[in-house]
Amino acid sequence: MPYPAKTNAEQILAAAVPMLEQVGQAGLSLRALAAELKLTPNALYRYFPSREALLAAVAVQAAEWLLTDLQGATGDDPAELARRYLHFARTRPALYDLYMTCDSLNAEQLRVYGQLWELVVARLLPLAGPFSPQAAMTLWGYLHGMVGLERSGVYDDPSHDKPRGTTTFGLEVLVAGLRSLNPVICP
Amino acid sequence: MPYPAKTNAEQILAAAVPMLEQVGQAGLSLRALAAELKLTPNALYRYFPSREALLAAVAVQAAEWLLTDLQGATGDDPAELARRYLHFARTRPALYDLYMTCDSLNAEQLRVYGQLWELVVARLLPLAGPFSPQAAMTLWGYLHGMVGLERSGVYDDPSHDKPRGTTTFGLEVLVAGLRSLNPVICP
DNA sequence: GTCTATAGAGCGATAGAC
DNA sequence: GTCTATCGCTCTATAGAC
């Protein structure tokens, strides 16, 4: 055959991830990705029908990695879960962004997202009991927000001494609040 | 004079705000903005040296509006402050985004941001006392995160019944947690 | 399955006339 | 201060040869 396969979907994804981390979601172009793989841009369309589909595949990859990370948390302490979540978001910001904002996932791809949600709800059961879903959403929102604040650089503003290490402080406040709302469950 | 002034900085900003809300930060183009004002793209450069400078001016405008909204909150209840913050972020999402992510502000422009910070810290003094800065950052992070979650559509996922109305729930948890950490200040 | 070539569109910013 | 004209660059996606 005159044109043997030079690549495959896995290879393309593997090249897309570090490139995404460098240039961000909006900056990732099929042209640059193809060049990195020493291909013409057109070749990628054999494996992904559109740029959007490729990004969706990367988002699923990100969700799977995050799931694996969170599954590694042992015990009932939500702080361990939070620590791992923050580590992923901080060390792979563009991947985390894509995971949070990608809205072109099909039903099959959404399953990983569901697994993540269920894992967190299950881990918060000992702390929050029947309020576990609400607690999970609250914790998720808090962590997601702190990641955003850290990234926007509000800690670096020298003129209005922002407190350092607030992320941990807030987490303790949150856990304390959950405990106080469930004195029976968590005596 | 053959070419009298057809516009000014205020008018340009006034046109930029609704256009930003429609197309988002990345989608705002000088060409479209100029067309809206019935000008050629080049005319805008008399009033703003670059697209980035124009966006910075809009971000400051956004911060000023948010400050005015928050100043309208009376009493010591953080829920009122939170309600107004959420209302701004929900009703003017692109403006809120720009306010949170714009990183090309000069020192003068950053002053409004400082005023916002100081207002929140002051309002949280009765609740958190000496921990007021940490409490402010925690509350800010939580609200910012919930805005992001709401926007990413996690509440709409039908397959994994996410709890509704969690934003209020989490706020109460947060306040309860702050109270429990400061039993002396808030008996 | 990859290639060349191109369609078709977008953008920020600048030069110089008036 | 606004205009015309343009530079120089970006991109996704498609058509058809091999």
Coordinates of C-alpha atoms (C1' of nucleotides) in Angstrom, one line a residue:
Chain A
M1 CA 0.0 0.0 0.0
P2 CA 1.4 3.4 -1.0
Y3 CA 0.2 5.2 2.1
P4 CA 0.7 3.0 5.2
A5 CA -0.6 4.1 8.5
K6 CA 1.8 6.5 10.3
T7 CA -0.3 7.1 13.4
N8 CA -3.4 6.1 15.4
A9 CA -5.8 7.6 17.8
E10 CA -3.8 6.7 20.9
Q11 CA -0.7 8.4 19.5
I12 CA -2.6 11.5 18.5
L13 CA -4.1 11.8 22.0
A14 CA -0.7 11.2 23.6
A15 CA 0.7 14.1 21.6
A16 CA -2.3 16.3 22.2
V17 CA -2.1 16.2 26.0
P18 CA 1.3 17.8 26.5
M19 CA 0.5 20.3 23.7
L20 CA -2.8 21.2 25.4
E21 CA -0.9 21.8 28.6
Q22 CA 1.4 24.2 26.8
V23 CA -1.0 26.3 24.7
G24 CA -4.3 25.8 26.5
Q25 CA -7.6 24.6 25.2
A26 CA -8.3 27.5 22.9
G27 CA -4.8 27.5 21.5
L28 CA -4.6 23.9 20.5
S29 CA -4.7 23.7 16.7
L30 CA -4.9 20.6 14.5
R31 CA -2.1 22.1 12.4
A32 CA 0.4 22.3 15.2
L33 CA -0.6 18.9 16.5
A34 CA -0.1 17.4 13.0
A35 CA 3.2 19.1 12.7
E36 CA 4.3 17.6 16.0
L37 CA 3.4 14.2 14.7
K38 CA 5.2 14.9 11.4
L39 CA 1.9 14.7 9.5
T40 CA -0.2 17.0 7.4
P41 CA -3.2 18.4 9.3
N42 CA -5.5 16.5 7.1
A43 CA -4.3 13.1 8.3
L44 CA -5.9 13.6 11.7
Y45 CA -9.4 13.6 10.2
R46 CA -9.0 9.9 9.6
Y47 CA -9.1 9.4 13.4
F48 CA -11.2 12.2 14.7
P49 CA -14.0 13.8 12.7
S50 CA -13.4 17.2 14.1
R51 CA -11.4 19.2 16.4
E52 CA -14.2 19.1 18.9
A53 CA -14.3 15.3 18.9
L54 CA -10.6 15.2 19.6
L55 CA -10.9 17.6 22.5
A56 CA -13.8 15.4 23.9
A57 CA -11.5 12.4 23.8
V58 CA -8.8 14.3 25.7
A59 CA -11.4 15.4 28.2
V60 CA -12.4 11.8 28.8
Q61 CA -8.7 10.9 29.2
A62 CA -8.4 13.6 31.8
A63 CA -11.5 12.4 33.7
E64 CA -10.0 8.8 33.8
W65 CA -6.7 10.0 35.2
L66 CA -8.5 12.1 37.8
L67 CA -10.7 9.1 38.7
T68 CA -7.6 6.9 39.2
D69 CA -6.0 9.6 41.4
L70 CA -9.1 9.9 43.6
Q71 CA -9.5 6.2 43.9
G72 CA -6.1 6.1 45.4
A73 CA -7.4 8.0 48.4
T74 CA -7.8 5.7 51.3
G75 CA -9.8 6.2 54.5
D76 CA -12.7 8.5 55.3
D77 CA -10.8 11.8 55.5
P78 CA -12.1 14.2 52.9
A79 CA -8.9 16.1 53.1
E80 CA -7.1 13.3 51.3
L81 CA -9.6 13.4 48.5
A82 CA -9.3 17.2 48.4
R83 CA -5.5 17.0 48.3
R84 CA -5.5 14.7 45.3
Y85 CA -8.1 16.8 43.5
L86 CA -6.1 20.0 44.0
H87 CA -2.9 18.3 43.0
F88 CA -4.5 17.2 39.7
A89 CA -5.9 20.7 39.0
R90 CA -2.7 22.5 39.9
T91 CA -0.3 20.3 38.0
R92 CA -2.4 19.8 34.9
P93 CA -4.3 23.0 34.7
A94 CA -5.3 22.9 31.0
L95 CA -6.3 19.3 31.3
Y96 CA -8.4 20.1 34.3
D97 CA -10.0 23.0 32.5
L98 CA -11.0 20.8 29.6
Y99 CA -12.4 18.2 31.9
M100 CA -14.5 20.9 33.6
T101 CA -15.7 22.8 30.6
C102 CA -16.0 20.3 27.7
D103 CA -19.7 20.1 26.8
S104 CA -19.6 17.9 23.7
L105 CA -19.4 14.5 25.3
N106 CA -21.7 11.7 24.2
A107 CA -23.5 9.4 26.7
E108 CA -20.7 6.8 26.7
Q109 CA -18.1 9.4 27.4
L110 CA -20.2 10.9 30.2
R111 CA -20.0 7.6 32.2
V112 CA -16.5 8.5 33.6
Y113 CA -17.9 11.7 34.9
G114 CA -20.7 9.8 36.7
Q115 CA -18.1 7.5 38.2
L116 CA -16.3 10.4 39.6
W117 CA -19.4 11.9 41.1
E118 CA -20.4 8.6 42.7
L119 CA -17.0 8.1 44.2
V120 CA -17.0 11.4 46.0
V121 CA -20.6 11.0 47.2
A122 CA -19.7 7.6 48.6
R123 CA -16.6 8.9 50.4
L124 CA -18.5 11.7 52.0
L125 CA -21.2 9.3 53.4
P126 CA -19.4 8.8 56.8
L127 CA -19.1 12.6 57.3
A128 CA -22.4 13.9 55.9
G129 CA -24.7 10.9 55.8
P130 CA -27.9 11.6 53.9
F131 CA -26.6 15.1 53.0
S132 CA -23.7 13.4 51.2
P133 CA -24.7 14.6 47.7
Q134 CA -25.1 18.2 48.9
A135 CA -21.8 17.9 50.8
A136 CA -20.1 16.5 47.6
M137 CA -21.4 19.4 45.5
T138 CA -20.3 21.9 48.2
L139 CA -16.8 20.4 48.5
W140 CA -16.5 20.2 44.7
G141 CA -17.6 23.9 44.3
Y142 CA -15.2 25.0 47.0
L143 CA -12.2 23.2 45.5
H144 CA -13.0 24.3 42.0
G145 CA -13.3 27.9 43.1
M146 CA -10.0 27.9 45.0
V147 CA -8.3 26.5 42.0
G148 CA -9.7 29.4 40.0
L149 CA -8.7 31.9 42.6
E150 CA -5.2 30.5 42.8
R151 CA -4.9 30.6 39.1
S152 CA -6.2 34.2 38.8
G153 CA -3.3 35.3 41.0
V154 CA -5.2 36.9 43.8
Y155 CA -2.7 35.5 46.2
D156 CA 0.0 37.4 44.5
D157 CA -1.5 40.8 44.9
P158 CA 1.0 42.5 47.1
S159 CA -1.0 45.6 47.9
H160 CA -3.8 43.9 49.9
D161 CA -2.1 41.2 51.9
K162 CA -4.2 38.2 51.0
P163 CA -3.9 35.3 53.5
R164 CA -1.8 32.4 52.4
G165 CA -2.7 28.8 52.9
T166 CA -6.4 29.6 52.9
T167 CA -7.3 26.6 50.8
T168 CA -6.6 24.3 53.8
F169 CA -8.2 26.7 56.2
G170 CA -11.4 26.7 54.2
L171 CA -11.4 23.0 53.9
E172 CA -11.3 22.6 57.7
V173 CA -14.1 25.2 58.0
L174 CA -16.2 23.2 55.5
V175 CA -15.7 19.9 57.3
A176 CA -16.4 21.5 60.7
G177 CA -19.6 23.0 59.2
L178 CA -20.7 19.6 57.9
R179 CA -20.1 18.0 61.3
S180 CA -22.0 20.7 63.1
L181 CA -25.0 20.2 60.8
N182 CA -25.0 16.5 61.5
P183 CA -24.2 16.1 65.2
V184 CA -26.1 12.8 65.4
I185 CA -24.2 11.3 62.5
C186 CA -20.8 12.5 63.5
P187 CA -20.7 12.8 67.3
Chain B
M1 CA -12.1 69.6 10.4
P2 CA -12.8 67.0 7.8
Y3 CA -12.9 64.1 10.3
P4 CA -14.8 65.2 13.4
A5 CA -15.0 62.8 16.4
K6 CA -17.7 60.3 16.0
T7 CA -17.2 58.4 19.2
N8 CA -15.3 58.4 22.5
A9 CA -14.0 55.9 25.1
E10 CA -17.2 55.8 27.1
Q11 CA -19.3 55.1 24.0
I12 CA -16.9 52.3 22.9
L13 CA -17.1 50.7 26.3
A14 CA -20.9 51.0 26.4
A15 CA -21.0 49.1 23.1
A16 CA -18.4 46.6 24.2
V17 CA -20.2 45.4 27.3
P18 CA -23.4 43.9 25.7
M19 CA -21.3 42.6 22.8
L20 CA -19.0 40.9 25.3
E21 CA -22.0 39.3 27.0
Q22 CA -23.1 37.9 23.7
V23 CA -19.9 36.5 22.3
G24 CA -17.7 36.1 25.3
Q25 CA -14.2 37.3 26.0
A26 CA -12.4 35.3 23.4
G27 CA -15.1 36.1 20.8
L28 CA -15.0 39.9 21.1
S29 CA -13.4 41.4 18.1
L30 CA -12.5 45.0 17.3
R31 CA -13.9 44.6 13.9
A32 CA -17.3 43.6 15.1
L33 CA -17.3 46.3 17.8
A34 CA -16.4 48.9 15.3
A35 CA -19.1 47.8 12.9
E36 CA -21.6 48.0 15.8
L37 CA -20.5 51.6 16.2
K38 CA -20.6 52.2 12.5
L39 CA -16.9 52.9 12.4
T40 CA -13.9 51.3 10.8
P41 CA -11.9 49.0 13.0
N42 CA -9.0 51.4 12.9
A43 CA -10.9 54.2 14.6
L44 CA -10.9 52.4 18.0
Y45 CA -7.1 52.6 18.2
R46 CA -7.5 56.3 18.9
Y47 CA -9.1 55.5 22.2
F48 CA -7.5 52.2 23.2
P49 CA -4.0 51.2 22.1
S50 CA -4.8 47.5 21.8
R51 CA -7.6 45.0 22.2
E52 CA -6.0 44.0 25.5
A53 CA -6.3 47.6 26.9
L54 CA -9.9 47.8 25.9
L55 CA -10.7 44.5 27.7
A56 CA -8.9 45.8 30.8
A57 CA -11.1 48.9 30.8
V58 CA -14.2 46.7 30.5
A59 CA -12.9 44.6 33.4
V60 CA -12.5 47.7 35.6
Q61 CA -16.1 48.7 34.7
A62 CA -17.2 45.2 35.7
A63 CA -15.4 45.5 39.0
E64 CA -17.0 48.9 39.7
W65 CA -20.5 47.6 39.1
L66 CA -19.8 44.6 41.3
L67 CA -18.5 46.9 44.1
T68 CA -21.6 49.0 43.9
D69 CA -23.8 45.9 44.1
L70 CA -22.0 44.6 47.1
Q71 CA -22.0 48.0 48.9
G72 CA -25.8 47.8 48.7
A73 CA -25.7 44.8 51.1
T74 CA -26.7 46.0 54.6
G75 CA -26.3 44.2 57.9
D76 CA -23.9 41.5 59.0
D77 CA -25.4 38.6 57.2
P78 CA -22.8 37.1 54.8
A79 CA -25.7 35.5 52.9
E80 CA -26.8 38.9 51.6
L81 CA -23.3 39.6 50.3
A82 CA -23.2 36.1 48.7
R83 CA -26.6 36.6 47.1
R84 CA -25.5 39.8 45.4
Y85 CA -22.2 38.3 44.3
L86 CA -24.0 35.3 42.8
H87 CA -26.6 37.5 41.1
F88 CA -23.9 39.5 39.4
A89 CA -22.0 36.4 38.3
R90 CA -25.1 34.6 37.0
T91 CA -26.7 37.5 35.2
R92 CA -23.5 38.9 33.6
P93 CA -21.4 35.8 33.1
A94 CA -19.0 37.1 30.5
L95 CA -18.4 40.3 32.4
Y96 CA -17.8 38.3 35.6
D97 CA -15.4 36.1 33.7
L98 CA -13.4 39.0 32.5
Y99 CA -13.3 40.6 35.9
M100 CA -11.9 37.3 37.3
T101 CA -9.4 36.5 34.6
C102 CA -8.1 39.8 33.2
D103 CA -4.5 40.0 34.1
S104 CA -3.4 43.1 32.2
L105 CA -4.4 45.7 34.7
N106 CA -2.2 48.5 35.8
A107 CA -1.8 49.7 39.3
E108 CA -4.5 52.3 39.1
Q109 CA -7.0 49.9 37.6
L110 CA -6.2 47.3 40.4
R111 CA -7.5 49.8 43.0
V112 CA -11.1 48.8 42.5
Y113 CA -10.1 45.2 43.0
G114 CA -8.6 46.1 46.3
Q115 CA -11.7 48.0 47.4
L116 CA -13.8 44.9 46.7
W117 CA -11.5 42.8 48.8
E118 CA -11.5 45.2 51.7
L119 CA -15.2 45.5 51.6
V120 CA -15.7 41.7 52.0
V121 CA -13.1 41.4 54.7
A122 CA -14.7 44.2 56.7
R123 CA -18.2 42.6 56.3
L124 CA -16.9 39.3 57.6
L125 CA -15.3 40.8 60.7
P126 CA -18.4 40.2 63.0
L127 CA -18.5 36.6 61.9
A128 CA -14.8 35.6 61.7
G129 CA -13.0 38.2 63.7
P130 CA -9.2 37.9 63.2
F131 CA -9.8 35.1 60.7
S132 CA -11.8 37.5 58.5
P133 CA -9.2 37.5 55.6
Q134 CA -9.2 33.8 55.5
A135 CA -12.9 33.7 55.8
A136 CA -13.2 36.2 52.9
M137 CA -11.0 34.1 50.7
T138 CA -12.8 30.9 51.6
L139 CA -16.2 32.5 50.9
W140 CA -14.9 34.0 47.6
G141 CA -13.5 30.6 46.5
Y142 CA -16.7 28.8 47.3
L143 CA -19.0 31.2 45.5
H144 CA -16.6 31.4 42.5
G145 CA -16.6 27.6 42.4
M146 CA -20.3 27.2 42.5
V147 CA -20.7 29.7 39.7
G148 CA -18.4 27.6 37.7
L149 CA -20.2 24.4 38.5
E150 CA -23.6 25.9 37.7
R151 CA -22.2 27.1 34.4
S152 CA -20.6 23.8 33.5
G153 CA -24.0 22.2 33.7
V154 CA -23.4 19.6 36.3
Y155 CA -26.8 20.2 37.8
D156 CA -28.4 19.3 34.5
D157 CA -26.9 15.9 34.3
P158 CA -30.0 13.7 34.5
S159 CA -28.2 10.4 35.0
H160 CA -26.7 11.1 38.4
D161 CA -29.2 13.0 40.3
K162 CA -27.2 16.0 41.5
P163 CA -28.8 17.8 44.4
R164 CA -30.5 21.1 43.6
G165 CA -30.2 24.2 45.7
T166 CA -26.8 23.2 46.9
T167 CA -25.4 26.7 46.7
T168 CA -27.5 27.8 49.6
F169 CA -26.8 24.6 51.6
G170 CA -23.0 25.1 51.2
L171 CA -23.2 28.7 52.3
E172 CA -24.9 27.7 55.5
V173 CA -22.3 25.0 56.1
L174 CA -19.6 27.5 55.5
V175 CA -21.1 30.0 58.0
A176 CA -21.7 27.3 60.5
G177 CA -18.1 26.1 60.2
L178 CA -16.8 29.6 60.7
R179 CA -18.9 30.0 63.8
S180 CA -17.7 26.7 65.2
L181 CA -14.1 27.8 64.8
N182 CA -14.7 31.0 66.6
P183 CA -17.0 30.1 69.5
V184 CA -15.6 33.0 71.6
I185 CA -16.2 35.6 69.0
C186 CA -19.6 34.3 68.0
P187 CA -21.3 32.7 71.0
Chain C
dG1 C1' -4.2 6.5 4.8
dT2 C1' -1.6 10.3 3.6
dC3 C1' -0.7 13.6 0.4
dT4 C1' -1.0 18.5 -2.1
dA5 C1' -3.8 22.2 -2.8
dT6 C1' -7.3 25.2 -1.6
dA7 C1' -11.7 27.0 -0.1
dG8 C1' -13.5 30.2 3.0
dA9 C1' -13.3 32.6 6.8
dG10 C1' -11.4 35.0 10.8
dC11 C1' -8.3 38.2 13.4
dG12 C1' -5.0 42.4 15.4
dA13 C1' -2.5 45.9 13.9
dT14 C1' -0.1 49.4 10.8
dA15 C1' 0.7 53.0 6.9
dG16 C1' -0.6 56.9 4.9
dA17 C1' -4.3 59.8 2.7
dC18 C1' -7.5 63.4 3.9
Chain D
dG1 C1' -10.0 61.5 14.1
dT2 C1' -11.5 58.6 10.6
dC3 C1' -10.8 56.8 6.3
dT4 C1' -9.0 53.1 2.7
dA5 C1' -6.0 49.6 1.9
dT6 C1' -3.3 46.1 3.3
dC7 C1' 0.1 43.2 5.8
dG8 C1' 0.7 39.0 7.9
dC9 C1' -1.0 35.7 10.3
dT10 C1' -4.3 32.3 12.3
dC11 C1' -7.6 28.5 11.7
dT12 C1' -11.1 24.3 10.4
dA13 C1' -12.4 21.6 6.9
dT14 C1' -12.9 19.6 2.1
dA15 C1' -11.6 17.8 -2.8
dG16 C1' -9.2 14.8 -5.2
dA17 C1' -4.6 12.6 -6.5
dC18 C1' -1.8 8.6 -5.4

